[in-house]
PDB file of C-alpha atoms in Angstrom:
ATOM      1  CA  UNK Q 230     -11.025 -45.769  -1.739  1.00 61.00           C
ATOM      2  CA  UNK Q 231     -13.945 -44.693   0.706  1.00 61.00           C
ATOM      3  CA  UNK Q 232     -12.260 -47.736   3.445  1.00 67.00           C
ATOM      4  CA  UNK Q 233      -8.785 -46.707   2.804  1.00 63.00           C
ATOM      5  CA  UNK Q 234      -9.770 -42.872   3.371  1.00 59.00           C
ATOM      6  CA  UNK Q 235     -12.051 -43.865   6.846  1.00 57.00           C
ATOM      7  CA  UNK Q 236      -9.307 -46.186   7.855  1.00 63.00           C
ATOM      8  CA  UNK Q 237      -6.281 -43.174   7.607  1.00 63.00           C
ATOM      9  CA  UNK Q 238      -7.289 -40.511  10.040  1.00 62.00           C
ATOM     10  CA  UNK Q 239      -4.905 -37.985   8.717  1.00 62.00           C
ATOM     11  CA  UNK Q 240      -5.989 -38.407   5.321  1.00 61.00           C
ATOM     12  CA  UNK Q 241      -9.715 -37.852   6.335  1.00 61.00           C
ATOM     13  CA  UNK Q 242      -9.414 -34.856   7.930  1.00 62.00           C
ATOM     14  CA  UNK Q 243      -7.463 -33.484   5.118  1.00 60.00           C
ATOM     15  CA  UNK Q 244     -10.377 -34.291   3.085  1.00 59.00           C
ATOM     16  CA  UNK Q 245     -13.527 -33.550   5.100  1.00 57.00           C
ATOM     17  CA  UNK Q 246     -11.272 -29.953   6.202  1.00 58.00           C
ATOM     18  CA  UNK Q 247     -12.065 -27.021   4.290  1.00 53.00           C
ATOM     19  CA  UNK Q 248      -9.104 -26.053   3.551  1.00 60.00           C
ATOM     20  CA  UNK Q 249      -8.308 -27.050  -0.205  1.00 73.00           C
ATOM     21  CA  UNK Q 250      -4.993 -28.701  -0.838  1.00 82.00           C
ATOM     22  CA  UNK Q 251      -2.719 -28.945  -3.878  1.00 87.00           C
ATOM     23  CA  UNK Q 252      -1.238 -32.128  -5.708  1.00 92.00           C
ATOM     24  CA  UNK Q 253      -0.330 -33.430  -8.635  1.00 95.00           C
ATOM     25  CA  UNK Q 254      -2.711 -35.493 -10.570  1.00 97.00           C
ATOM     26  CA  UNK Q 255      -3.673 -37.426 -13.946  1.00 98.00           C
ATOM     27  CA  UNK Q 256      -6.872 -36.455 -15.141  1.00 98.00           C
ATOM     28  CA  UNK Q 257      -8.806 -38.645 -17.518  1.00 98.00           C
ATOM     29  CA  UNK Q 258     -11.695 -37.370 -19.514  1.00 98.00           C
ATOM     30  CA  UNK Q 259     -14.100 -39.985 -21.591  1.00 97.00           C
ATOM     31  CA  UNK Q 260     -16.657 -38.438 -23.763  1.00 95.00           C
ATOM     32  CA  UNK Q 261     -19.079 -40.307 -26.091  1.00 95.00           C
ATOM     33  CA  UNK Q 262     -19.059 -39.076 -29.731  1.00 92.00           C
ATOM     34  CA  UNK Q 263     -22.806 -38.650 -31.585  1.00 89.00           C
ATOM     35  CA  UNK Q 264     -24.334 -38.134 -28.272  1.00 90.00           C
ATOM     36  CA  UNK Q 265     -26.701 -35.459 -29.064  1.00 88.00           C
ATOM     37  CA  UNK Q 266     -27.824 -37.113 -32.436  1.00 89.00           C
ATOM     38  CA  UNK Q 267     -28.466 -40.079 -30.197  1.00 91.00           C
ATOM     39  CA  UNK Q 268     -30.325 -37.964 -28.150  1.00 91.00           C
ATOM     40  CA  UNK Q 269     -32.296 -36.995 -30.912  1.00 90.00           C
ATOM     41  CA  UNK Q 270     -33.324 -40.383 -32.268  1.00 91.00           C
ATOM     42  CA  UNK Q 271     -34.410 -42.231 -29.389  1.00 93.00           C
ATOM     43  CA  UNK Q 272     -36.895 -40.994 -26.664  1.00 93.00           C
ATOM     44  CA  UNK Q 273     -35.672 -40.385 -23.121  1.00 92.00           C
ATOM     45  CA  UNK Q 274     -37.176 -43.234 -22.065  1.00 93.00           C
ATOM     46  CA  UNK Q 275     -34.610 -45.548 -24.812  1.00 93.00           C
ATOM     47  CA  UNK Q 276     -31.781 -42.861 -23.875  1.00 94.00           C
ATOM     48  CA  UNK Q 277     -31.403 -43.530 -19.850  1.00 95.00           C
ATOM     49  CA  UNK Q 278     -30.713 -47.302 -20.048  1.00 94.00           C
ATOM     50  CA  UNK Q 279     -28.181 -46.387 -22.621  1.00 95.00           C
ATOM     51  CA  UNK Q 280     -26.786 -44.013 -20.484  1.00 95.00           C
ATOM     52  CA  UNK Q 281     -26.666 -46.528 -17.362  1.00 96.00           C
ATOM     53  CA  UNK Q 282     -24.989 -48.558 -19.356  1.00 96.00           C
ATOM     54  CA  UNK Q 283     -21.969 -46.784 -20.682  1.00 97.00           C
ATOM     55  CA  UNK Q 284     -21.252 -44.974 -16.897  1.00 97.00           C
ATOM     56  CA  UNK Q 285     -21.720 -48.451 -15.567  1.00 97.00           C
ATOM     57  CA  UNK Q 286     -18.901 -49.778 -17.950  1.00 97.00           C
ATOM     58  CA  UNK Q 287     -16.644 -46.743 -17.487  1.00 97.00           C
ATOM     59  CA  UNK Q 288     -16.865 -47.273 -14.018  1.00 97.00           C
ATOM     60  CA  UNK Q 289     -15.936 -50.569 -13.274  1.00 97.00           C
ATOM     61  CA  UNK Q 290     -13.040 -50.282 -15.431  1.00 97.00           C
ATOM     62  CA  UNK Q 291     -12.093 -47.025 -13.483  1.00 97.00           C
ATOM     63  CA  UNK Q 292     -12.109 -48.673 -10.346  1.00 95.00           C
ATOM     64  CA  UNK Q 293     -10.374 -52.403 -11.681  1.00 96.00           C
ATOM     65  CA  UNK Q 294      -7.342 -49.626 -12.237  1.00 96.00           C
ATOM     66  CA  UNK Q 295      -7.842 -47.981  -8.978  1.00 95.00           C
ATOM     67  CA  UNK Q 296      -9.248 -44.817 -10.605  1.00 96.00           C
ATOM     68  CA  UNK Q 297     -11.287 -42.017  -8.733  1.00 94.00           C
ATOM     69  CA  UNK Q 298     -14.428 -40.988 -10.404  1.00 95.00           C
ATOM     70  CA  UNK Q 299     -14.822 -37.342  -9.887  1.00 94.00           C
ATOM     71  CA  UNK Q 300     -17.908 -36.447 -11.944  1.00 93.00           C
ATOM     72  CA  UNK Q 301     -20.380 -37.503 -14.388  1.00 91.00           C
ATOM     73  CA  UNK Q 302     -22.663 -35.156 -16.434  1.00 89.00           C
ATOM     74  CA  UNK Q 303     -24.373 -35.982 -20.231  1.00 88.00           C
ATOM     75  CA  UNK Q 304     -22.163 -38.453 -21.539  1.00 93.00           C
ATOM     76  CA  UNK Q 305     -18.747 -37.058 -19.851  1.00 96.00           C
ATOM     77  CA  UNK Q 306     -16.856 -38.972 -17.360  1.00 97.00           C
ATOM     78  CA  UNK Q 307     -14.052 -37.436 -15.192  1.00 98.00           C
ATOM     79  CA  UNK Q 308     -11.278 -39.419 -13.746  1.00 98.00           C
ATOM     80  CA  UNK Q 309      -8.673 -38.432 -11.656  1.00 97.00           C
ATOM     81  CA  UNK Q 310      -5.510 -40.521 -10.679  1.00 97.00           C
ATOM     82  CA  UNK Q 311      -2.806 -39.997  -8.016  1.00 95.00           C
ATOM     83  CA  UNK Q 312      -5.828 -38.275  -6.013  1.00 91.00           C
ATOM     84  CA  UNK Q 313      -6.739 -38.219  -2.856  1.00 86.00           C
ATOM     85  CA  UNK Q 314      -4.210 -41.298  -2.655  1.00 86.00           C
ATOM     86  CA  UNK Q 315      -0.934 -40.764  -3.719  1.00 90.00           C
ATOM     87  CA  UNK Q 316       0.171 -43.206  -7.423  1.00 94.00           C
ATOM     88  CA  UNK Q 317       3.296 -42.825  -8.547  1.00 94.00           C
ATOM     89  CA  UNK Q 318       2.113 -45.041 -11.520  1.00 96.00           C
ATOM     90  CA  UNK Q 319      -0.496 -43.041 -12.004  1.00 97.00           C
ATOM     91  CA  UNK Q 320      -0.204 -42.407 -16.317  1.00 96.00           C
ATOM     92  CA  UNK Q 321       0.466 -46.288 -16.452  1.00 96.00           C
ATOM     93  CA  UNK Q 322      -2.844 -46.998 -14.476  1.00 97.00           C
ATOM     94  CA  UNK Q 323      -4.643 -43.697 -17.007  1.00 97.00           C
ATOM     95  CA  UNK Q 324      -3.147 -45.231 -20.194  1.00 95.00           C
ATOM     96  CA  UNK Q 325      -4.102 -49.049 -19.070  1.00 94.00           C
ATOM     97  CA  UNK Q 326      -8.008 -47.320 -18.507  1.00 96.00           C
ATOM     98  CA  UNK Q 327      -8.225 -45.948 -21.484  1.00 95.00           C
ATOM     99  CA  UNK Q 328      -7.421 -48.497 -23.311  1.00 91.00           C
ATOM    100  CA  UNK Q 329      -9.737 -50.885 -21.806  1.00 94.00           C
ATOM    101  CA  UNK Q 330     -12.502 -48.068 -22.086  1.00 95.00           C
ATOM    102  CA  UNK Q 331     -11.962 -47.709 -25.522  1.00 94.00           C
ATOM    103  CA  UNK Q 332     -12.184 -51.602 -26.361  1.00 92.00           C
ATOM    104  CA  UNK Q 333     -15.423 -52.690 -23.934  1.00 94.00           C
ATOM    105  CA  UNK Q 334     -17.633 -49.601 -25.240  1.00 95.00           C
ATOM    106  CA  UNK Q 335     -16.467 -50.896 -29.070  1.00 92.00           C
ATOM    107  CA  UNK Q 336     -18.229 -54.271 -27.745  1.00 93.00           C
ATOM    108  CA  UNK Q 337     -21.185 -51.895 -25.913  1.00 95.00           C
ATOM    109  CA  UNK Q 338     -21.286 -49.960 -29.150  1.00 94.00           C
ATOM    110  CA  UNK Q 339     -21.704 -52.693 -31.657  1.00 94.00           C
ATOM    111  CA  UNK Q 340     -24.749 -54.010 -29.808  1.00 94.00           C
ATOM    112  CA  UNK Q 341     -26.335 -50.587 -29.785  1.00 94.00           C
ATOM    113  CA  UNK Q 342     -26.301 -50.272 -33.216  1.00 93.00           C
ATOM    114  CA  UNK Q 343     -27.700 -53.930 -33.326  1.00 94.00           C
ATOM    115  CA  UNK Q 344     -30.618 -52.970 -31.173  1.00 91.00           C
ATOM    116  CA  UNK Q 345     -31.475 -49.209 -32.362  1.00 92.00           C
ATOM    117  CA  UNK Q 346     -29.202 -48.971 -35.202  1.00 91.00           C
ATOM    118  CA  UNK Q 347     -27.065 -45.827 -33.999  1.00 91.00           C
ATOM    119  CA  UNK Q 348     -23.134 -45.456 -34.780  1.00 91.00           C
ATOM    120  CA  UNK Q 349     -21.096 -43.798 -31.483  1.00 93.00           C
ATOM    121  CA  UNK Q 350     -17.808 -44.248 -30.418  1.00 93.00           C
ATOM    122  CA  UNK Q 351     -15.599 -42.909 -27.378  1.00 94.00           C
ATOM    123  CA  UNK Q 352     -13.167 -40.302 -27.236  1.00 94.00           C
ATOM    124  CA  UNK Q 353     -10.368 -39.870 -24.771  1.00 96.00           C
ATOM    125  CA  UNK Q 354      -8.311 -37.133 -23.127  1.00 96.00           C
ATOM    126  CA  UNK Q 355      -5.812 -37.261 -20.134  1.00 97.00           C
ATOM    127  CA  UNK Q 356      -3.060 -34.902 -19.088  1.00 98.00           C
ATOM    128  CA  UNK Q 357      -1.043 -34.663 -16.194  1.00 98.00           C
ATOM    129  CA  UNK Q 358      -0.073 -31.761 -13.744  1.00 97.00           C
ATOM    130  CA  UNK Q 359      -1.448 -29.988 -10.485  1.00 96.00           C
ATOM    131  CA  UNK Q 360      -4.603 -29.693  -9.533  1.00 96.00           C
ATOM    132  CA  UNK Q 361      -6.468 -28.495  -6.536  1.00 92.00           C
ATOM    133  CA  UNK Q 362      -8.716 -31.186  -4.585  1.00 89.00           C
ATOM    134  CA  UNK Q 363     -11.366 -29.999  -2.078  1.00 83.00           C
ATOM    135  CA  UNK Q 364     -14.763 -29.735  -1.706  1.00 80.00           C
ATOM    136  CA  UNK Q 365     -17.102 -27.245  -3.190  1.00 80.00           C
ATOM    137  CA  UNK Q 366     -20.279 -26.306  -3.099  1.00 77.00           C
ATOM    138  CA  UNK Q 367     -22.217 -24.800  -0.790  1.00 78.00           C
ATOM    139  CA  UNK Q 368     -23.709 -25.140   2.640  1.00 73.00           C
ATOM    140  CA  UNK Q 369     -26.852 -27.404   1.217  1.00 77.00           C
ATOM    141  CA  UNK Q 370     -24.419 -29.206  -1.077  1.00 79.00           C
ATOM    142  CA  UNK Q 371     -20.825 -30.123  -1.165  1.00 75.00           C
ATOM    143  CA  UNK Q 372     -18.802 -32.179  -3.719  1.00 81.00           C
ATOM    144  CA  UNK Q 373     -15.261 -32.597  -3.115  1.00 82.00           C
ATOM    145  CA  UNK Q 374     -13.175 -32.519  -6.548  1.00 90.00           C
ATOM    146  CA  UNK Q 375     -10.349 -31.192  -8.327  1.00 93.00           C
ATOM    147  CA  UNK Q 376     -10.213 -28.265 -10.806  1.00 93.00           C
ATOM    148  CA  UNK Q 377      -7.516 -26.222 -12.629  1.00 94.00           C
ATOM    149  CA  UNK Q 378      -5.600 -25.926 -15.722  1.00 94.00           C
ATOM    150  CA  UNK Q 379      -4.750 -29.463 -15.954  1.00 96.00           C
ATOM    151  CA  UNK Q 380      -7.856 -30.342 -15.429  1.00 96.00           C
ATOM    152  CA  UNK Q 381      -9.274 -27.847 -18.354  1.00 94.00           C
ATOM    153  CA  UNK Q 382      -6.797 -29.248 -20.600  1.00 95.00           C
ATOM    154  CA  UNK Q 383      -8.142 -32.904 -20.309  1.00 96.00           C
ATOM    155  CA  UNK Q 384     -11.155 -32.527 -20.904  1.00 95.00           C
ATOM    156  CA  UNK Q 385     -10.212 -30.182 -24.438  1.00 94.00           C
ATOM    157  CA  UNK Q 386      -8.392 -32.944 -25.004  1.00 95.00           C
ATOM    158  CA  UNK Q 387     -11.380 -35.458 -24.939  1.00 95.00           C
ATOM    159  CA  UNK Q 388     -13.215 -33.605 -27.217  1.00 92.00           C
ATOM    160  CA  UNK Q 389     -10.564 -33.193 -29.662  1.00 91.00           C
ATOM    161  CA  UNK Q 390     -10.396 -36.924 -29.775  1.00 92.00           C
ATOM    162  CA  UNK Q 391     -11.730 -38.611 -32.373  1.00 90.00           C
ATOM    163  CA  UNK Q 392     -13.629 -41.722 -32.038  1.00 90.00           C
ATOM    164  CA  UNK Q 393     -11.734 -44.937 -30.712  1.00 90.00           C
ATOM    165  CA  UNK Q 394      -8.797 -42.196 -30.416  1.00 91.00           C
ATOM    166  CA  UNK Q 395      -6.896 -41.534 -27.234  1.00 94.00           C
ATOM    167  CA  UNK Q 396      -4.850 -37.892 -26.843  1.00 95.00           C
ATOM    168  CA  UNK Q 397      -2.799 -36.831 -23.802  1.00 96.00           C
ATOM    169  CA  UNK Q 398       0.040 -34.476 -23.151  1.00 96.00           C
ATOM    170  CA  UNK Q 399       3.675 -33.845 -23.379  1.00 95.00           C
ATOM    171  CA  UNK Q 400       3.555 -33.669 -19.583  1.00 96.00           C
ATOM    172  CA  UNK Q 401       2.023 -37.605 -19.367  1.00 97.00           C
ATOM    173  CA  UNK Q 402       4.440 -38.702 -22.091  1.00 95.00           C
ATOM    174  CA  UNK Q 403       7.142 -37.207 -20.499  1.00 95.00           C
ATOM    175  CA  UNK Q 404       6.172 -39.120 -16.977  1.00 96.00           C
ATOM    176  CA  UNK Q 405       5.637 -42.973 -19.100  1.00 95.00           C
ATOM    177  CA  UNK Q 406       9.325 -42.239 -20.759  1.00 94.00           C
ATOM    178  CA  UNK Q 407      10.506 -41.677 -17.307  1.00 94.00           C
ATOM    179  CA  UNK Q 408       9.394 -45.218 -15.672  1.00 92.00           C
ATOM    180  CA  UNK Q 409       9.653 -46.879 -19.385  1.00 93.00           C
ATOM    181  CA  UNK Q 410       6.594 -47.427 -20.438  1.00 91.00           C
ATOM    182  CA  UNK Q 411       6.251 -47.383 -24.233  1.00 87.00           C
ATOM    183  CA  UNK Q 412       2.989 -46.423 -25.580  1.00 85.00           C
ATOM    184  CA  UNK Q 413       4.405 -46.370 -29.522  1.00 83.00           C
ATOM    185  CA  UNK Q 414       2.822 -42.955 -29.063  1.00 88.00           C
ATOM    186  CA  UNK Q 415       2.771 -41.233 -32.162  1.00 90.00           C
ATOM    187  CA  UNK Q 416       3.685 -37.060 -31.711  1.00 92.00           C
ATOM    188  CA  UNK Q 417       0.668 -34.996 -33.726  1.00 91.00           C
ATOM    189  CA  UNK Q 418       1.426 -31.592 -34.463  1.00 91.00           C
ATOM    190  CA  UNK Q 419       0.661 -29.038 -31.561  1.00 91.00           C
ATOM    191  CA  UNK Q 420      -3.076 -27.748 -31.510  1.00 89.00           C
ATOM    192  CA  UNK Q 421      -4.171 -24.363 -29.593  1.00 88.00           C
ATOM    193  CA  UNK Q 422      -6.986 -25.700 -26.952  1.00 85.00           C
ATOM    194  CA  UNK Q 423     -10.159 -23.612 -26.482  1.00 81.00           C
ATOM    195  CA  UNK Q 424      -9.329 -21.093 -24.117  1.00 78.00           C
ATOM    196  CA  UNK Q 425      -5.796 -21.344 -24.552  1.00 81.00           C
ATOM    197  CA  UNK Q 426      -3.481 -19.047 -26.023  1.00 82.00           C
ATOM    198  CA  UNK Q 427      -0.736 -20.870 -26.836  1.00 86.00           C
ATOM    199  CA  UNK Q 428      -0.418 -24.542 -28.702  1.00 90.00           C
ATOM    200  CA  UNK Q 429       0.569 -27.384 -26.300  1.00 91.00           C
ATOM    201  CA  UNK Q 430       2.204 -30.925 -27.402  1.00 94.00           C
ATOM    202  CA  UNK Q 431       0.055 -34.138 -27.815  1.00 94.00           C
ATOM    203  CA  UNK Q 432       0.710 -37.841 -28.701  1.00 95.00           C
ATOM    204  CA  UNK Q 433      -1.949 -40.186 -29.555  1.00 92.00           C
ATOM    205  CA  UNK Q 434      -1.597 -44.177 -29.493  1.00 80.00           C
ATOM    206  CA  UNK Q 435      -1.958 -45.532 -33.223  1.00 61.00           C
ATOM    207  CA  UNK Q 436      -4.460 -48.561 -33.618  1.00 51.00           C
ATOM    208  CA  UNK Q 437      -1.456 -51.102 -33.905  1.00 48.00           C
ATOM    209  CA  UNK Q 438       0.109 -50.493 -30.825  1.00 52.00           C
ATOM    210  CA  UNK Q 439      -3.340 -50.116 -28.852  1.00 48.00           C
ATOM    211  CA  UNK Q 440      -4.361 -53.575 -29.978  1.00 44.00           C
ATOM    212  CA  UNK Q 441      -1.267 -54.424 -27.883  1.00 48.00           C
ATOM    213  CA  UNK Q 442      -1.804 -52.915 -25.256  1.00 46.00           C
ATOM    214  CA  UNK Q 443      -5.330 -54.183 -25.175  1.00 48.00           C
ATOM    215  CA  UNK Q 444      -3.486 -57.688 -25.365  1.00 46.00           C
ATOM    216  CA  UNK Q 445      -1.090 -57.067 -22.233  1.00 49.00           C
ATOM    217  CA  UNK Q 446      -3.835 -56.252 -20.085  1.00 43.00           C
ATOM    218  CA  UNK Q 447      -5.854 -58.928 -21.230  1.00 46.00           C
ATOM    219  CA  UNK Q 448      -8.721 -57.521 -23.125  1.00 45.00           C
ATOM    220  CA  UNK Q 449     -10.157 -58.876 -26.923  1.00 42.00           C
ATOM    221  CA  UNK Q 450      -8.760 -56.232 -29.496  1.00 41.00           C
TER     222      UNK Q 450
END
């Protein structure tokens, strides 16, 4: 992304500019469940490799899908899609990552609890909708990223999922109907986010159809 963004002239003064610019996005939140109880158990010294480990595998799926990685922090990974280069596929490309998240860390999770004997899984959230992308910070430091509502609302979504679970939104399943991709999403009755006053719409992929999935794109279920 950093070569395509040098490379494109007009895209990297849009980005280095101040100015802050709106677009429409898919946002991808992974969160680790039993991450404090982890933290708990094992010193810092046993927690940091762990740690490495599970951004390192996010990561390189991210990018295999031509994901951005926006921030890190604890055990939370941001991902944003369609952003700062355009993707119409973009929910294919979110779906496809979360799905291969979810079935690596299984594998990364299974030798954890092998070598320190501690049960975690990974929960995932991803909605779709505007955002705005720019850098902020200060002076002394700047970090170009992308906040608003849709952003807030993937990252509730995340931690409303449950272990090995995937949510997203009405607004991505609306966007995979439209280009035909079929998720087998199941429709779960409308929750009220944190912060939010009213309920919104969310579909989750049952285990059957994500061990297809998982299959397309090549991955052990």
């Amino acid at each position: 992304i950093a070569d395509k963004i040098l490379s494109d002239g007009q895209l990297r003064d849009s980005i280095l500019a101040a100015a802050d610019v709106r677009t429409r996005a898919v946002v991808l939140f992974a969160d680790m469940r039993g991450f404090t109880g982890i933290s708990e158990r094992l010193t810092p010294q046993e927690v940091v490799p762990l740690l490495n480990e599970y951004f390192s595998l996010l990561t390189e799926v991210t990018f295999q899908h031509d994901g951005t990685v926006f921030h890190m922090a604890g055990d939370c990974l941001m991902v944003g899609f369609g952003v700062p280069l355009e993707q119409p596929d973009g929910p294919e490309r979110a779906v496809r990552t979360a799905q291969e998240m979810l079935v690596r860390f299984a594998g990364l999770a299974q030798t954890w609890k092998a070598r320190h004997e501690i049960e975690t899984g990974l929960g995932i959230g991803i909605n779709e909708g505007d955002v705005i992308a720019g850098n902020v910070g200060s002076a002394l430091y700047m970090n170009y990223t992308i906040i608003g509502d849709t952003v807030n609302v993937a990252s509730r979504l995340s931690q409303r999922a449950r272990a090995g679970e995937v949510l997203f939104s009405r607004a991505v399943k609306r966007s995979l109907d439209a280009r035909g991709f079929d998720t087998g999403a199941l429709e779960l009755p409308p929750i009220t986010l944190r912060g939010r006053t009213n309920p919104i719409d969310i579909y989750c992929v049952p285990r059957e159809k994500r061990l297809t999935l998982c299959s397309d794109i090549g991955m052990p279920a």
